[in-house]
PDB file of C-alpha atoms in Angstrom:
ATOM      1  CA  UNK A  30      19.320  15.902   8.211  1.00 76.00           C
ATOM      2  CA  UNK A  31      16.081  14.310   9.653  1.00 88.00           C
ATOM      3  CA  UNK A  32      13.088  16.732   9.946  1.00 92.00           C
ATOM      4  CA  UNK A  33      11.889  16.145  13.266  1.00 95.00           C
ATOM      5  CA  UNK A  34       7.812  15.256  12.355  1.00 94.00           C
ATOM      6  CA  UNK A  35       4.728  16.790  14.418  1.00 95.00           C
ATOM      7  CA  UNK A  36       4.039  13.543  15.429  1.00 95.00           C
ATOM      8  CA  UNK A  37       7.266  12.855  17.168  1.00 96.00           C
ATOM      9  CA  UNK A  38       7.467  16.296  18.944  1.00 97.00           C
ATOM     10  CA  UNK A  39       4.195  15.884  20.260  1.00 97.00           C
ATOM     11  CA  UNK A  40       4.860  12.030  21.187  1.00 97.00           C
ATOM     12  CA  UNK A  41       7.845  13.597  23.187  1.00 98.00           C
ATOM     13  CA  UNK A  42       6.028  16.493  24.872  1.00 98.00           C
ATOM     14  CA  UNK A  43       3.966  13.870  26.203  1.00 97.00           C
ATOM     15  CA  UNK A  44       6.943  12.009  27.883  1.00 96.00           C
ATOM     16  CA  UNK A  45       8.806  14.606  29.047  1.00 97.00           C
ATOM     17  CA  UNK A  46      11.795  14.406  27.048  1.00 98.00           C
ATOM     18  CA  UNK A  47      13.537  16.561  23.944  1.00 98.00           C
ATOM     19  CA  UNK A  48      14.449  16.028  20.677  1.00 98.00           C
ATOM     20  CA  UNK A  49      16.871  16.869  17.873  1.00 97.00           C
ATOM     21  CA  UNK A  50      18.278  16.032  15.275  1.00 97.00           C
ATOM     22  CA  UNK A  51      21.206  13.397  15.566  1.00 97.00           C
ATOM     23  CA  UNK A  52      24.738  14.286  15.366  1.00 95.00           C
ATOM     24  CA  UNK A  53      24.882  10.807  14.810  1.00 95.00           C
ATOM     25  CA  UNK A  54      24.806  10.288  10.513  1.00 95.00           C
ATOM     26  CA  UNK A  55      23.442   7.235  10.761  1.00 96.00           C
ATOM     27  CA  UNK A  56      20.640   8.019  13.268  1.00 97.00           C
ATOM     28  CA  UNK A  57      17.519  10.114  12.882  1.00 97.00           C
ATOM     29  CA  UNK A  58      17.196  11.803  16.284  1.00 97.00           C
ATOM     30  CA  UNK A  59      18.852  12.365  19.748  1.00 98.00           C
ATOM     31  CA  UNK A  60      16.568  12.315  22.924  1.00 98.00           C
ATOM     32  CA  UNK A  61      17.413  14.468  25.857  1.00 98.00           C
ATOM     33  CA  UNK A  62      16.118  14.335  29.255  1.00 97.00           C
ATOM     34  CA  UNK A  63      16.346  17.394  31.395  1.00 96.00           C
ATOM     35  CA  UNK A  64      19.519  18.398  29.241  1.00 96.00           C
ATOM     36  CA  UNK A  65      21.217  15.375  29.190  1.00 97.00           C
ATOM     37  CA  UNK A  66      21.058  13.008  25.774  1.00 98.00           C
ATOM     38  CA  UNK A  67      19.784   9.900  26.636  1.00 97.00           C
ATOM     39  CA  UNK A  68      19.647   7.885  23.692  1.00 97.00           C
ATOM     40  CA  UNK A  69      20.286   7.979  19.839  1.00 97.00           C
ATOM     41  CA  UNK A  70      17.124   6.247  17.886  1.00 97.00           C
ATOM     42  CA  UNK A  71      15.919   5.962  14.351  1.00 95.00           C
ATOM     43  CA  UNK A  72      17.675   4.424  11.403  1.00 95.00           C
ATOM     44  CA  UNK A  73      18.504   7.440   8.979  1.00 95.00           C
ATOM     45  CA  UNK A  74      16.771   7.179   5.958  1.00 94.00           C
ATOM     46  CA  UNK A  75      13.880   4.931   7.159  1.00 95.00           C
ATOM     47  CA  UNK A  76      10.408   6.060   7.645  1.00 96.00           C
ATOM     48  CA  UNK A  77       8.473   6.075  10.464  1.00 96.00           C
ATOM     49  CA  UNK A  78       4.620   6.263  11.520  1.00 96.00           C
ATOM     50  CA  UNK A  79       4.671  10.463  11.006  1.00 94.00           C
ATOM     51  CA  UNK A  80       6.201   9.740   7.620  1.00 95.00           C
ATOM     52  CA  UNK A  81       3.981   7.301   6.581  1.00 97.00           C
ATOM     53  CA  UNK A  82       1.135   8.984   8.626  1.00 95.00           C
ATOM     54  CA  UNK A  83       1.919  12.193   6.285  1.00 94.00           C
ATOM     55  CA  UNK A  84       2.988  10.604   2.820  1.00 96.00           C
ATOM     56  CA  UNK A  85       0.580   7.697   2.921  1.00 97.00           C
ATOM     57  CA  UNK A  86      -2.487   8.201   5.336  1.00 97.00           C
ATOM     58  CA  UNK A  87      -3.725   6.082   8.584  1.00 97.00           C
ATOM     59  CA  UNK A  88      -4.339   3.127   7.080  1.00 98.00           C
ATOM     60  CA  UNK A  89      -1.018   2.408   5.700  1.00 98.00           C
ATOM     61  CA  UNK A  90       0.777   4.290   8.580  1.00 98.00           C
ATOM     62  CA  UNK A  91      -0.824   1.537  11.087  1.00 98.00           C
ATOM     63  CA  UNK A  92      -0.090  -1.223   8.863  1.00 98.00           C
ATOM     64  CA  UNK A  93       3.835  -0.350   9.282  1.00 98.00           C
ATOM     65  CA  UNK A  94       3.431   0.241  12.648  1.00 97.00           C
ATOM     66  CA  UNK A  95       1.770  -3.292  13.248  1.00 97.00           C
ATOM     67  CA  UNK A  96       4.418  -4.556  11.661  1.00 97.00           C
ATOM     68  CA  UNK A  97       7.418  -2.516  13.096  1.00 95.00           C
ATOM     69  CA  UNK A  98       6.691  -3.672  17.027  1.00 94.00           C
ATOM     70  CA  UNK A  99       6.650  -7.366  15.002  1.00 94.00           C
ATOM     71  CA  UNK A 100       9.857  -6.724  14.364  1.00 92.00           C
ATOM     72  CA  UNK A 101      11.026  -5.132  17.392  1.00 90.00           C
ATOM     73  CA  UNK A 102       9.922  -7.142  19.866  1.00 88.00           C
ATOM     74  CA  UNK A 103      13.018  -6.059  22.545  1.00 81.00           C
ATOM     75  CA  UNK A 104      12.472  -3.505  24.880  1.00 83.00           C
ATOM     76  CA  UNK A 105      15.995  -1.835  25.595  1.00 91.00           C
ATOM     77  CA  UNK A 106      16.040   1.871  26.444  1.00 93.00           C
ATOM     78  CA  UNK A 107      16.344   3.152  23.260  1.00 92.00           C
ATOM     79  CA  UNK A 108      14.088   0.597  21.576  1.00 93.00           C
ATOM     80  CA  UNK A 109      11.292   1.663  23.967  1.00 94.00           C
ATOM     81  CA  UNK A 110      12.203   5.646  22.847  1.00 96.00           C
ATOM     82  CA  UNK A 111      12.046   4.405  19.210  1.00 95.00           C
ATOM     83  CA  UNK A 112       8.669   2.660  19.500  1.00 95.00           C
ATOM     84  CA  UNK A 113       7.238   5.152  21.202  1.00 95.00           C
ATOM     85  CA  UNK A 114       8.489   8.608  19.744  1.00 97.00           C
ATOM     86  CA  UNK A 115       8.308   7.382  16.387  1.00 97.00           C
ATOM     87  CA  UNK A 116       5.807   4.379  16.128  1.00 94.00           C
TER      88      UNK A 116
END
């Protein structure tokens, strides 16, 4: 099971929204909004910018974050949740 990081809980204070960890195995964390889950996000296993941010310091956490919203460039609901709860 994902441990929800600082980063992301204070990332989703700011928007308004809740999160959990997924029922979903293959998914790091469900968002809720005002009770109701919204979207799934996060590939299990993966790291994200509070991991990196943690494990390997600012520099490095950026660099994967640069390069993450390379890769991402879509902008679907849960793509938007990802990039911004988690990058």
């Amino acid at each position: 099971m994902y441990l929800i990081t600082d980063y992301t809980k204070r990332k989703a204070r700011e928007l308004g929204v809740e999160v959990r960890p997924s029922k979903d195995p293959k998914k790091k964390i469900d968002v809720f909004q005002k009770g109701e889950k919204i979207a799934s996000i996060g590939q299990a296993g993966a790291k994200d910018y509070g991991i990196y941010l943690k494990e390997e310091g600012k520099t490095v956490a950026d660099e994967r974050r640069r390069l993450y919203h390379l890769r991402h460039p879509k902008n679907t609901l849960g793509e938007a949740l990802a990039k911004y709860l988690l990058w």
